Amino acid sequence: MELAALATRAVPGLSPTGVADAPDDARDFMSAVVVDGSGNRWRVRGPQHQQAAMRLETEVQVLRGFSTAIRAELPFRVPSVAGATRVEDMRVFVYNHLPGEPVELPDLVRASPELIEDLGRTMAAVHDLSETVVDHADLPGYSAERVRQRRLNELDAAASTGQVPPLLLRRWERAMEDKALWDFAPTVVHGDLHEDNLLIEGERVMAVTGWTDLHVGDPADDLAWLIASPEQTFSDRVLAAYTAQRRTAPDEHVLRRAALSAEFALAQWMIRGTTGGNEQMVEEATGLLKQLASDIETYGGRPIALDPPEEDKPQAPADTQDSKPVRRAGAAATIAGAGAWDASDDDGEPAFITDADVAEADPSDGAAEQETGVVTPVPAHAAPRPVATQRTASDDDPLTEEIPAYVDDAGEFDLPAPVTGSLPIQPDHDSERRAKQKNFFPSSAASAASARSASSSASSSSASSAISSASAQSAPSAVSAASGASAEPVGSAAESAASPAEASSSSIYERHPGLRPPGS
């Protein structure tokens, strides 16, 4: 009820008559749908911590950049901010409610051709947005090479935890070092696109929400949720519709990078748990990484890198040798303690070679290199890879400027003061699945089923009926969800019936067949 009280303060004249949970990332945000006396529905969203607060402020700035002309061109609706109020040093926002409800991924897999086509049209429209939307919000843009370097930085961080199986490290590094795989044209990227942020009604995607991570980068990131689907052909069908709707054809390797992004989400989950000191997250990620490594070892893994592994490459015949000279550091080495090599003094005996006496030449001085043959040695350690800087809000930052006058951010409407104080920061078990990044790999059926329960409550015909439904079913839902985990795809009826033994032996591929190599 705290969110309902905050909504009352944020939107003048709003009198809540009902409230229900709304699906969201529980570790970052708290959300609810509020119904007023006139039957209007409002979505209330508040941050759980400072980083989430910055993301919400970013989303507000993004939504302001969607001008009337841009909104008119889109085949779907985007949220509008109706008001905001401050709790300590963070703000809670109220959005005009949008039509449609999230549809679970297993249901989307069985969707009609019309809905599949609209999913492709929706994602194409996001990627065809003008970059001015990103520039207006002062958000980052990354070149293809910068995206690749950022992935390598994350891989280094994951490797430093010591919890990622070597098989996965080699597999991911080979893909990230394959520059041909990263030859793509950057586009506007939603950054948090998955089924929970797509509001669907009938055969249409009515609205897209969750614009907190908008940037210019790799469009494959928005396709990763398709790869983790419970059916391999789903991603191909949506990709075909997506390709037909794009103004420019996507690169041919987009699904390979999407598969990499889906797998690498586990490593990102590990990094987040490690940096946040959350042992439960680390334990979950460790188990899932081991399962994924085992599945890839068994099935071979979905193709990602363009070049085959070294052990799979054909070897050159033993009697042939590539004698083409290669100039590299050390090519102009001298004999230790004897200066430059003198051909007239060659006694045929081996000599100890060192770079110690090699004089460095200016790399920009081509003439000097040509005359002396000296090549500047490669540094022992490469320069640090570029890391994107994180913007922070400040007093003169447009992200923190006051929302227009209709927002009661200063108590100017003299409405009853809500319950204030620290926002709740501990997610309950019913919303644990929302914390899983991109919702690719829910750790247990208990968290998944309970989150599904909240989602179904939020999608009731009215918030008041959703409340009564949630109160009547919350206890049995929790009991049935906690009674066992599932080895079936997320959202299946067997989710609450499987035994813990079955869950412990389940594999990533059993729950996410889309990750398997084609034909397996």
Short mmCIF file of C-alpha atoms in Angstrom, two decimals:
data_model
loop_
_atom_site.label_atom_id
_atom_site.label_comp_id
_atom_site.label_asym_id
_atom_site.label_seq_id
_atom_site.Cartn_x
_atom_site.Cartn_y
_atom_site.Cartn_z
CA MET A 1 0.00 0.00 0.00
CA GLU A 2 3.00 2.30 0.31
CA LEU A 3 3.18 2.65 -3.47
CA ALA A 4 -0.53 3.56 -3.60
CA ALA A 5 0.09 6.33 -1.04
CA LEU A 6 3.04 7.60 -3.05
CA ALA A 7 0.92 7.57 -6.22
CA THR A 8 -1.68 9.71 -4.42
CA ARG A 9 0.95 12.30 -3.68
CA ALA A 10 2.50 12.18 -7.17
CA VAL A 11 -0.73 12.54 -9.18
CA PRO A 12 -3.17 15.21 -7.93
CA GLY A 13 -6.69 13.90 -7.47
CA LEU A 14 -5.79 10.23 -7.76
CA SER A 15 -7.89 8.19 -5.29
CA PRO A 16 -6.78 4.54 -5.34
CA THR A 17 -9.47 1.90 -4.98
CA GLY A 18 -7.26 -1.11 -5.70
CA VAL A 19 -3.65 -2.12 -6.15
CA ALA A 20 -1.88 -5.19 -7.56
CA ASP A 21 1.70 -6.29 -8.14
CA ALA A 22 3.30 -5.73 -11.55
CA PRO A 23 6.13 -7.89 -12.93
CA ASP A 24 9.53 -6.22 -12.69
CA ASP A 25 13.17 -6.83 -11.78
CA ALA A 26 12.64 -7.21 -8.03
CA ARG A 27 16.21 -6.52 -6.95
CA ASP A 28 16.16 -3.18 -8.77
CA PHE A 29 12.56 -1.94 -8.74
CA MET A 30 9.28 -2.20 -6.87
CA SER A 31 6.19 -1.92 -9.07
CA ALA A 32 2.44 -1.93 -8.73
CA VAL A 33 -0.69 -1.20 -10.75
CA VAL A 34 -3.09 1.20 -9.06
CA VAL A 35 -6.75 1.62 -10.03
CA ASP A 36 -8.52 4.88 -9.17
CA GLY A 37 -12.20 5.59 -8.56
CA SER A 38 -12.84 6.24 -12.26
CA GLY A 39 -11.41 2.88 -13.29
CA ASN A 40 -8.21 4.38 -14.69
CA ARG A 41 -5.08 2.31 -14.20
CA TRP A 42 -1.65 3.68 -13.29
CA ARG A 43 1.72 1.98 -13.00
CA VAL A 44 3.87 2.99 -10.02
CA ARG A 45 7.59 2.20 -10.14
CA GLY A 46 10.19 2.94 -7.50
CA PRO A 47 13.92 2.13 -7.15
CA GLN A 48 15.34 -0.27 -4.59
CA HIS A 49 18.80 1.36 -4.52
CA GLN A 50 20.76 4.29 -5.94
CA GLN A 51 21.85 2.58 -9.16
CA ALA A 52 18.23 1.67 -9.93
CA ALA A 53 17.24 5.26 -9.12
CA MET A 54 19.66 6.53 -11.75
CA ARG A 55 18.22 4.11 -14.29
CA LEU A 56 14.70 5.41 -13.61
CA GLU A 57 15.87 8.99 -14.02
CA THR A 58 17.44 7.95 -17.31
CA GLU A 59 14.19 6.37 -18.47
CA VAL A 60 12.30 9.59 -17.75
CA GLN A 61 14.78 11.51 -19.87
CA VAL A 62 14.41 8.93 -22.66
CA LEU A 63 10.62 9.16 -22.62
CA ARG A 64 10.83 12.93 -22.90
CA GLY A 65 12.85 12.42 -26.07
CA PHE A 66 9.97 10.53 -27.69
CA SER A 67 8.34 13.50 -29.32
CA THR A 68 4.81 13.40 -30.70
CA ALA A 69 6.22 12.89 -34.20
CA ILE A 70 8.39 9.95 -33.11
CA ARG A 71 5.55 8.32 -31.18
CA ALA A 72 3.27 8.63 -34.19
CA GLU A 73 5.76 6.73 -36.36
CA LEU A 74 6.13 3.77 -33.98
CA PRO A 75 3.90 0.68 -34.38
CA PHE A 76 3.57 0.48 -30.58
CA ARG A 77 3.04 2.82 -27.65
CA VAL A 78 5.62 3.92 -25.10
CA PRO A 79 4.91 5.04 -21.52
CA SER A 80 4.29 8.62 -20.41
CA VAL A 81 5.19 9.95 -16.98
CA ALA A 82 2.14 11.23 -15.12
CA GLY A 83 3.87 12.32 -11.94
CA ALA A 84 6.64 11.71 -9.42
CA THR A 85 7.35 12.15 -5.75
CA ARG A 86 10.51 11.98 -3.71
CA VAL A 87 11.33 9.55 -0.91
CA GLU A 88 14.56 10.66 0.76
CA ASP A 89 17.04 11.09 -2.12
CA MET A 90 15.21 8.89 -4.66
CA ARG A 91 12.08 9.46 -6.72
CA VAL A 92 9.10 7.21 -7.36
CA PHE A 93 7.38 7.63 -10.73
CA VAL A 94 3.79 7.14 -11.82
CA TYR A 95 3.10 6.25 -15.46
CA ASN A 96 -0.11 6.31 -17.45
CA HIS A 97 -1.17 2.72 -17.79
CA LEU A 98 -0.81 1.14 -21.23
CA PRO A 99 -3.03 -1.49 -22.86
CA GLY A 100 -1.93 -5.11 -23.10
CA GLU A 101 -0.29 -7.58 -20.74
CA PRO A 102 3.03 -9.47 -20.76
CA VAL A 103 2.80 -12.95 -22.29
CA GLU A 104 5.03 -15.75 -21.03
CA LEU A 105 7.71 -17.00 -23.41
CA PRO A 106 6.28 -20.55 -23.77
CA ASP A 107 3.00 -18.99 -24.92
CA LEU A 108 4.78 -16.68 -27.35
CA VAL A 109 6.49 -19.69 -28.91
CA ARG A 110 3.05 -21.02 -29.82
CA ALA A 111 1.84 -17.63 -31.04
CA SER A 112 0.06 -17.10 -34.35
CA PRO A 113 1.98 -16.00 -37.45
CA GLU A 114 0.39 -12.55 -37.08
CA LEU A 115 1.84 -12.06 -33.60
CA ILE A 116 5.24 -13.45 -34.67
CA GLU A 117 5.30 -10.91 -37.49
CA ASP A 118 4.40 -8.11 -35.08
CA LEU A 119 7.20 -9.14 -32.70
CA GLY A 120 9.64 -8.79 -35.60
CA ARG A 121 8.09 -5.46 -36.60
CA THR A 122 8.39 -4.17 -33.03
CA MET A 123 12.08 -5.00 -32.66
CA ALA A 124 12.83 -3.63 -36.12
CA ALA A 125 11.13 -0.35 -35.21
CA VAL A 126 13.29 -0.04 -32.08
CA HIS A 127 16.50 -0.63 -34.03
CA ASP A 128 15.42 1.78 -36.77
CA LEU A 129 14.90 4.63 -34.29
CA SER A 130 16.92 7.76 -34.91
CA GLU A 131 20.03 8.06 -32.77
CA THR A 132 18.82 11.52 -31.78
CA VAL A 133 16.61 9.79 -29.18
CA VAL A 134 19.76 8.48 -27.52
CA ASP A 135 21.63 11.75 -27.96
CA HIS A 136 18.75 13.74 -26.45
CA ALA A 137 18.98 11.68 -23.27
CA ASP A 138 22.79 12.02 -23.23
CA LEU A 139 23.18 8.24 -23.31
CA PRO A 140 26.21 6.31 -24.59
CA GLY A 141 26.88 5.04 -28.08
CA TYR A 142 29.37 2.28 -28.83
CA SER A 143 31.09 1.29 -32.05
CA ALA A 144 31.28 -2.39 -32.98
CA GLU A 145 34.88 -2.58 -31.78
CA ARG A 146 34.01 -0.84 -28.53
CA VAL A 147 31.23 -3.36 -27.90
CA ARG A 148 33.71 -6.20 -28.45
CA GLN A 149 36.26 -4.65 -26.08
CA ARG A 150 33.62 -4.16 -23.40
CA ARG A 151 32.69 -7.83 -23.68
CA LEU A 152 36.35 -8.77 -23.27
CA ASN A 153 36.55 -6.59 -20.16
CA GLU A 154 33.57 -8.42 -18.70
CA LEU A 155 35.15 -11.76 -19.59
CA ASP A 156 38.30 -10.75 -17.70
CA ALA A 157 36.17 -9.87 -14.68
CA ALA A 158 34.34 -13.21 -14.88
CA ALA A 159 37.59 -15.15 -15.19
CA SER A 160 39.00 -13.38 -12.14
CA THR A 161 36.27 -14.92 -9.96
CA GLY A 162 37.71 -18.39 -10.59
CA GLN A 163 34.17 -19.80 -10.87
CA VAL A 164 33.75 -19.99 -14.66
CA PRO A 165 34.57 -23.40 -16.19
CA PRO A 166 37.63 -23.25 -18.52
CA LEU A 167 35.55 -24.69 -21.38
CA LEU A 168 33.26 -21.65 -21.29
CA LEU A 169 36.12 -19.19 -20.95
CA ARG A 170 37.81 -20.64 -24.05
CA ARG A 171 34.54 -20.74 -25.98
CA TRP A 172 33.62 -17.14 -25.19
CA GLU A 173 37.12 -15.76 -25.65
CA ARG A 174 37.40 -17.40 -29.07
CA ALA A 175 34.14 -15.73 -30.11
CA MET A 176 35.14 -12.34 -28.71
CA GLU A 177 38.54 -12.44 -30.38
CA ASP A 178 36.94 -13.30 -33.74
CA LYS A 179 36.74 -9.78 -35.19
CA ALA A 180 34.77 -10.91 -38.25
CA LEU A 181 31.93 -11.87 -35.92
CA TRP A 182 31.72 -8.27 -34.69
CA ASP A 183 31.44 -6.59 -38.07
CA PHE A 184 28.04 -4.96 -37.64
CA ALA A 185 26.43 -1.53 -37.95
CA PRO A 186 25.51 -0.16 -34.49
CA THR A 187 21.84 0.70 -33.98
CA VAL A 188 19.62 2.07 -31.26
CA VAL A 189 19.27 -0.75 -28.73
CA HIS A 190 16.53 -1.09 -26.10
CA GLY A 191 18.98 -2.86 -23.79
CA ASP A 192 16.45 -4.70 -21.62
CA LEU A 193 14.16 -6.28 -24.18
CA HIS A 194 12.37 -9.46 -23.14
CA GLU A 195 8.82 -10.76 -22.83
CA ASP A 196 8.02 -8.86 -19.62
CA ASN A 197 8.56 -5.52 -21.38
CA LEU A 198 6.26 -6.36 -24.30
CA LEU A 199 2.58 -5.66 -23.63
CA ILE A 200 0.43 -7.78 -25.94
CA GLU A 201 -3.26 -7.72 -26.72
CA GLY A 202 -4.65 -10.23 -29.19
CA GLU A 203 -2.29 -10.48 -32.16
CA ARG A 204 -0.52 -7.15 -31.56
CA VAL A 205 2.30 -5.78 -29.47
CA MET A 206 0.53 -2.78 -27.97
CA ALA A 207 3.40 -1.20 -26.00
CA VAL A 208 7.07 -1.53 -25.08
CA THR A 209 8.20 -0.60 -21.56
CA GLY A 210 11.46 -0.67 -19.57
CA TRP A 211 13.51 1.98 -21.40
CA THR A 212 16.14 2.30 -18.66
CA ASP A 213 19.08 0.89 -20.69
CA LEU A 214 18.68 2.59 -24.07
CA HIS A 215 21.94 3.11 -25.99
CA VAL A 216 23.54 2.75 -29.40
CA GLY A 217 25.27 -0.60 -29.76
CA ASP A 218 24.85 -4.20 -30.86
CA PRO A 219 21.30 -5.10 -31.98
CA ALA A 220 22.06 -8.74 -31.07
CA ASP A 221 21.60 -7.84 -27.39
CA ASP A 222 17.88 -7.29 -28.00
CA LEU A 223 17.59 -10.72 -29.66
CA ALA A 224 19.23 -12.74 -26.88
CA TRP A 225 15.94 -13.48 -25.11
CA LEU A 226 14.76 -15.28 -28.28
CA ILE A 227 17.70 -17.69 -28.15
CA ALA A 228 16.74 -18.82 -24.64
CA SER A 229 13.24 -19.79 -25.80
CA PRO A 230 11.88 -23.30 -25.20
CA GLU A 231 11.86 -24.00 -28.96
CA GLN A 232 14.73 -23.65 -31.40
CA THR A 233 12.66 -22.51 -34.36
CA PHE A 234 11.08 -19.57 -32.50
CA SER A 235 14.11 -17.31 -32.89
CA ASP A 236 14.34 -18.15 -36.59
CA ARG A 237 10.69 -17.22 -37.20
CA VAL A 238 10.96 -13.91 -35.35
CA LEU A 239 14.30 -13.12 -37.00
CA ALA A 240 12.75 -13.65 -40.45
CA ALA A 241 9.96 -11.18 -39.62
CA TYR A 242 12.51 -8.80 -38.08
CA THR A 243 14.74 -8.91 -41.16
CA ALA A 244 11.81 -8.25 -43.49
CA GLN A 245 10.83 -5.13 -41.51
CA ARG A 246 14.29 -3.56 -41.01
CA ARG A 247 15.13 -0.59 -43.25
CA THR A 248 18.61 -2.07 -43.67
CA ALA A 249 19.35 -5.78 -43.58
CA PRO A 250 20.91 -6.96 -40.29
CA ASP A 251 24.34 -8.56 -40.43
CA GLU A 252 24.49 -12.28 -41.05
CA HIS A 253 26.07 -13.07 -37.67
CA VAL A 254 23.51 -11.36 -35.44
CA LEU A 255 22.09 -14.64 -34.08
CA ARG A 256 25.58 -15.95 -33.25
CA ARG A 257 26.22 -12.90 -31.09
CA ALA A 258 22.73 -13.20 -29.61
CA ALA A 259 23.55 -16.78 -28.59
CA LEU A 260 26.79 -15.53 -27.03
CA SER A 261 24.88 -12.84 -25.15
CA ALA A 262 22.39 -15.41 -23.84
CA GLU A 263 25.14 -17.70 -22.55
CA PHE A 264 27.27 -14.85 -21.23
CA ALA A 265 24.33 -13.60 -19.13
CA LEU A 266 25.33 -16.28 -16.62
CA ALA A 267 28.80 -14.80 -16.29
CA GLN A 268 27.29 -11.33 -15.86
CA TRP A 269 25.07 -12.76 -13.14
CA MET A 270 28.20 -14.17 -11.46
CA ILE A 271 29.96 -10.79 -11.68
CA ARG A 272 26.97 -9.01 -10.18
CA GLY A 273 26.78 -11.42 -7.27
CA THR A 274 30.51 -11.23 -6.63
CA THR A 275 30.74 -7.43 -6.70
CA GLY A 276 27.61 -7.15 -4.56
CA GLY A 277 28.78 -9.73 -2.03
CA ASN A 278 25.65 -11.84 -2.61
CA GLU A 279 26.65 -15.44 -1.90
CA GLN A 280 23.30 -16.81 -3.03
CA MET A 281 23.67 -15.22 -6.49
CA VAL A 282 27.23 -16.54 -6.75
CA GLU A 283 26.13 -20.04 -5.79
CA GLU A 284 23.27 -20.02 -8.29
CA ALA A 285 25.47 -18.70 -11.10
CA THR A 286 28.19 -21.25 -10.32
CA GLY A 287 25.74 -24.14 -10.59
CA LEU A 288 24.24 -22.84 -13.84
CA LEU A 289 27.66 -22.26 -15.38
CA LYS A 290 28.65 -25.84 -14.60
CA GLN A 291 25.42 -27.10 -16.14
CA LEU A 292 25.99 -25.05 -19.28
CA ALA A 293 29.56 -26.29 -19.60
CA SER A 294 28.37 -29.88 -19.23
CA ASP A 295 25.67 -29.39 -21.86
CA ILE A 296 28.09 -27.83 -24.33
CA GLU A 297 30.55 -30.66 -23.75
CA THR A 298 27.76 -33.17 -24.44
CA TYR A 299 25.96 -31.50 -27.35
CA GLY A 300 28.72 -29.36 -28.84
CA GLY A 301 27.05 -26.02 -28.22
CA ARG A 302 25.30 -23.65 -30.59
CA PRO A 303 27.81 -22.22 -33.10
CA ILE A 304 29.13 -18.82 -32.03
CA ALA A 305 32.67 -18.17 -33.29
CA LEU A 306 33.20 -18.22 -37.04
CA ASP A 307 36.57 -19.97 -36.77
CA PRO A 308 36.52 -23.56 -35.51
CA PRO A 309 38.48 -24.41 -32.34
CA GLU A 310 42.19 -25.03 -32.83
CA GLU A 311 41.77 -28.76 -32.31
CA ASP A 312 39.19 -28.85 -35.13
CA LYS A 313 41.25 -26.94 -37.69
CA PRO A 314 42.95 -28.99 -40.44
CA GLN A 315 46.68 -29.33 -39.82
CA ALA A 316 49.25 -28.55 -42.53
CA PRO A 317 51.24 -31.55 -43.88
CA ALA A 318 54.45 -32.22 -41.95
CA ASP A 319 56.66 -31.80 -45.04
CA THR A 320 55.40 -28.28 -45.79
CA GLN A 321 56.37 -25.10 -44.08
CA ASP A 322 55.19 -21.53 -44.37
CA SER A 323 58.45 -19.69 -44.94
CA LYS A 324 56.97 -16.25 -45.38
CA PRO A 325 58.98 -13.91 -43.12
CA VAL A 326 57.09 -12.12 -40.37
CA ARG A 327 58.52 -8.95 -38.86
CA ARG A 328 57.78 -8.77 -35.14
CA ALA A 329 59.44 -7.68 -31.91
CA GLY A 330 62.88 -9.25 -31.60
CA ALA A 331 63.50 -9.45 -35.35
CA ALA A 332 66.45 -7.06 -34.97
CA ALA A 333 67.93 -8.74 -31.90
CA THR A 334 71.68 -8.71 -31.26
CA ILE A 335 74.09 -11.28 -29.88
CA ALA A 336 74.40 -10.69 -26.14
CA GLY A 337 77.53 -8.71 -25.26
CA ALA A 338 78.84 -8.75 -28.84
CA GLY A 339 76.89 -6.01 -30.59
CA ALA A 340 75.46 -6.55 -34.09
CA TRP A 341 76.00 -9.88 -35.87
CA ASP A 342 79.03 -9.99 -38.18
CA ALA A 343 78.64 -12.49 -41.01
CA SER A 344 82.45 -12.71 -41.51
CA ASP A 345 82.86 -13.82 -37.90
CA ASP A 346 80.27 -16.61 -38.05
CA ASP A 347 81.75 -19.80 -36.58
CA GLY A 348 78.60 -21.84 -37.05
CA GLU A 349 78.01 -22.18 -33.31
CA PRO A 350 74.63 -21.24 -31.73
CA ALA A 351 74.45 -17.87 -30.01
CA PHE A 352 72.28 -16.50 -27.20
CA ILE A 353 69.92 -13.91 -28.65
CA THR A 354 68.53 -10.97 -26.68
CA ASP A 355 66.62 -7.75 -27.29
CA ALA A 356 68.59 -5.89 -24.63
CA ASP A 357 70.84 -4.02 -27.03
CA VAL A 358 68.17 -3.16 -29.58
CA ALA A 359 67.69 0.58 -29.92
CA GLU A 360 64.03 1.56 -30.13
CA ALA A 361 62.99 3.37 -33.27
CA ASP A 362 60.22 5.89 -33.53
CA PRO A 363 57.20 3.91 -34.93
CA SER A 364 56.22 6.97 -36.92
CA ASP A 365 59.69 7.22 -38.50
CA GLY A 366 59.40 4.81 -41.41
CA ALA A 367 62.77 5.86 -42.84
CA ALA A 368 64.65 4.95 -39.65
CA GLU A 369 63.01 1.53 -39.57
CA GLN A 370 63.90 0.88 -43.19
CA GLU A 371 67.57 1.79 -42.68
CA THR A 372 68.25 -0.07 -39.44
CA GLY A 373 65.72 -2.90 -39.59
CA VAL A 374 64.80 -2.20 -35.96
CA VAL A 375 61.22 -2.81 -34.95
CA THR A 376 59.86 -1.34 -31.75
CA PRO A 377 59.26 -4.24 -29.32
CA VAL A 378 55.65 -4.93 -28.34
CA PRO A 379 54.96 -3.83 -24.72
CA ALA A 380 54.83 -6.69 -22.25
CA HIS A 381 51.35 -5.66 -21.17
CA ALA A 382 48.76 -4.21 -23.49
CA ALA A 383 47.11 -0.95 -22.60
CA PRO A 384 43.91 -1.30 -20.57
CA ARG A 385 40.83 -1.82 -22.70
CA PRO A 386 38.48 1.16 -22.78
CA VAL A 387 35.71 1.07 -20.24
CA ALA A 388 32.56 3.14 -20.65
CA THR A 389 32.10 5.73 -17.96
CA GLN A 390 28.98 5.80 -15.87
CA ARG A 391 27.14 9.08 -15.78
CA THR A 392 26.11 10.36 -12.41
CA ALA A 393 23.37 12.80 -11.67
CA SER A 394 24.30 16.27 -10.46
CA ASP A 395 22.51 19.48 -9.60
CA ASP A 396 23.00 20.88 -13.10
CA ASP A 397 22.37 17.58 -14.87
CA PRO A 398 19.23 17.50 -17.03
CA LEU A 399 18.45 14.08 -15.57
CA THR A 400 17.68 15.69 -12.22
CA GLU A 401 15.71 18.66 -13.44
CA GLU A 402 12.22 18.93 -12.09
CA ILE A 403 9.38 17.25 -13.94
CA PRO A 404 6.72 19.62 -15.35
CA ALA A 405 4.21 21.36 -13.12
CA TYR A 406 1.71 18.52 -13.09
CA VAL A 407 4.11 16.60 -10.85
CA ASP A 408 3.57 17.11 -7.15
CA ASP A 409 7.25 16.76 -6.32
CA ALA A 410 7.29 19.59 -3.79
CA GLY A 411 3.99 18.99 -2.04
CA GLU A 412 2.50 22.02 -3.76
CA PHE A 413 -0.98 20.48 -4.02
CA ASP A 414 -1.28 20.19 -0.24
CA LEU A 415 -2.40 16.56 -0.39
CA PRO A 416 -2.17 14.17 2.56
CA ALA A 417 1.40 13.15 3.20
CA PRO A 418 2.12 9.52 2.42
CA VAL A 419 3.99 7.08 4.55
CA THR A 420 7.62 7.99 4.00
CA GLY A 421 10.97 6.60 4.97
CA SER A 422 13.39 4.16 3.44
CA LEU A 423 12.14 2.23 0.47
CA PRO A 424 12.07 -1.55 0.92
CA ILE A 425 15.32 -3.02 -0.32
CA GLN A 426 14.89 -6.74 0.28
CA PRO A 427 12.93 -8.56 -2.45
CA ASP A 428 10.59 -11.26 -1.24
CA HIS A 429 10.57 -14.82 -2.56
CA ASP A 430 7.54 -14.13 -4.76
CA SER A 431 9.55 -11.81 -6.98
CA GLU A 432 12.98 -13.44 -6.92
CA ARG A 433 12.89 -14.42 -10.61
CA ARG A 434 12.66 -10.75 -11.61
CA ALA A 435 16.23 -10.35 -10.40
CA LYS A 436 17.63 -12.73 -13.02
CA GLN A 437 19.17 -10.59 -15.72
CA LYS A 438 17.07 -10.71 -18.88
CA ASN A 439 15.14 -13.59 -17.27
CA PHE A 440 17.18 -16.02 -19.38
CA PHE A 441 18.04 -18.47 -16.63
CA PRO A 442 15.68 -18.53 -13.62
CA SER A 443 17.42 -20.49 -10.90
CA SER A 444 14.45 -22.39 -9.59
CA ALA A 445 10.84 -23.14 -10.21
CA ALA A 446 9.99 -21.68 -6.83
CA SER A 447 11.11 -18.21 -7.82
CA ALA A 448 9.71 -18.55 -11.32
CA ALA A 449 6.30 -19.84 -10.28
CA SER A 450 5.85 -17.24 -7.59
CA ALA A 451 6.75 -14.46 -10.01
CA ARG A 452 4.31 -15.91 -12.50
CA SER A 453 1.69 -15.79 -9.73
CA ALA A 454 2.30 -12.08 -9.25
CA SER A 455 2.19 -11.51 -12.99
CA SER A 456 -1.14 -13.28 -13.37
CA SER A 457 -2.55 -11.21 -10.53
CA ALA A 458 -1.45 -8.04 -12.25
CA SER A 459 -3.10 -9.09 -15.48
CA SER A 460 -6.57 -9.50 -13.97
CA SER A 461 -9.43 -7.50 -15.41
CA SER A 462 -9.22 -5.05 -12.52
CA ALA A 463 -6.73 -4.38 -9.78
CA SER A 464 -9.29 -4.99 -7.07
CA SER A 465 -10.06 -8.47 -8.36
CA ALA A 466 -6.33 -9.04 -8.70
CA ILE A 467 -5.87 -8.19 -5.03
CA SER A 468 -8.50 -10.65 -3.90
CA SER A 469 -7.07 -13.30 -6.21
CA ALA A 470 -3.56 -12.68 -4.94
CA SER A 471 -4.62 -12.81 -1.30
CA ALA A 472 -6.57 -15.99 -1.83
CA GLN A 473 -3.86 -17.81 -3.73
CA SER A 474 -0.61 -16.42 -2.38
CA ALA A 475 -0.22 -19.02 0.36
CA PRO A 476 -0.95 -22.12 -1.74
CA SER A 477 1.14 -20.70 -4.58
CA ALA A 478 4.10 -20.32 -2.29
CA VAL A 479 3.62 -23.81 -0.87
CA SER A 480 3.27 -25.48 -4.24
CA ALA A 481 6.18 -23.52 -5.70
CA ALA A 482 8.43 -24.36 -2.77
CA SER A 483 7.50 -28.04 -2.84
CA GLY A 484 9.81 -28.73 -5.74
CA ALA A 485 11.79 -27.35 -8.65
CA SER A 486 11.35 -28.00 -12.31
CA ALA A 487 13.34 -29.42 -15.14
CA GLU A 488 10.72 -28.31 -17.63
CA PRO A 489 10.64 -25.04 -19.60
CA VAL A 490 9.73 -22.00 -17.53
CA GLY A 491 6.01 -21.54 -17.21
CA SER A 492 5.06 -25.19 -17.77
CA ALA A 493 2.46 -26.91 -15.67
CA ALA A 494 5.08 -29.30 -14.35
CA GLU A 495 6.96 -26.45 -12.78
CA SER A 496 5.49 -26.94 -9.33
CA ALA A 497 5.31 -30.73 -9.48
CA ALA A 498 8.89 -31.82 -10.11
CA SER A 499 10.94 -33.16 -7.23
CA PRO A 500 14.11 -31.46 -5.95
CA ALA A 501 16.16 -34.42 -7.20
CA GLU A 502 14.86 -33.91 -10.72
CA ALA A 503 15.63 -30.20 -10.52
CA SER A 504 19.19 -30.74 -9.35
CA SER A 505 19.89 -32.99 -12.34
CA SER A 506 18.18 -30.74 -14.90
CA SER A 507 20.29 -29.02 -17.51
CA ILE A 508 20.24 -25.62 -19.12
CA TYR A 509 19.48 -27.27 -22.45
CA GLU A 510 16.42 -29.06 -21.04
CA ARG A 511 14.93 -25.78 -19.90
CA HIS A 512 16.21 -23.70 -22.83
CA PRO A 513 16.41 -25.93 -25.94
CA GLY A 514 17.05 -22.86 -28.08
CA LEU A 515 20.62 -22.86 -26.78
CA ARG A 516 21.30 -26.29 -28.24
CA PRO A 517 23.15 -26.63 -31.54
CA PRO A 518 20.74 -27.04 -34.46
CA GLY A 519 19.73 -30.64 -35.11
CA SER A 520 20.64 -31.94 -31.65
#
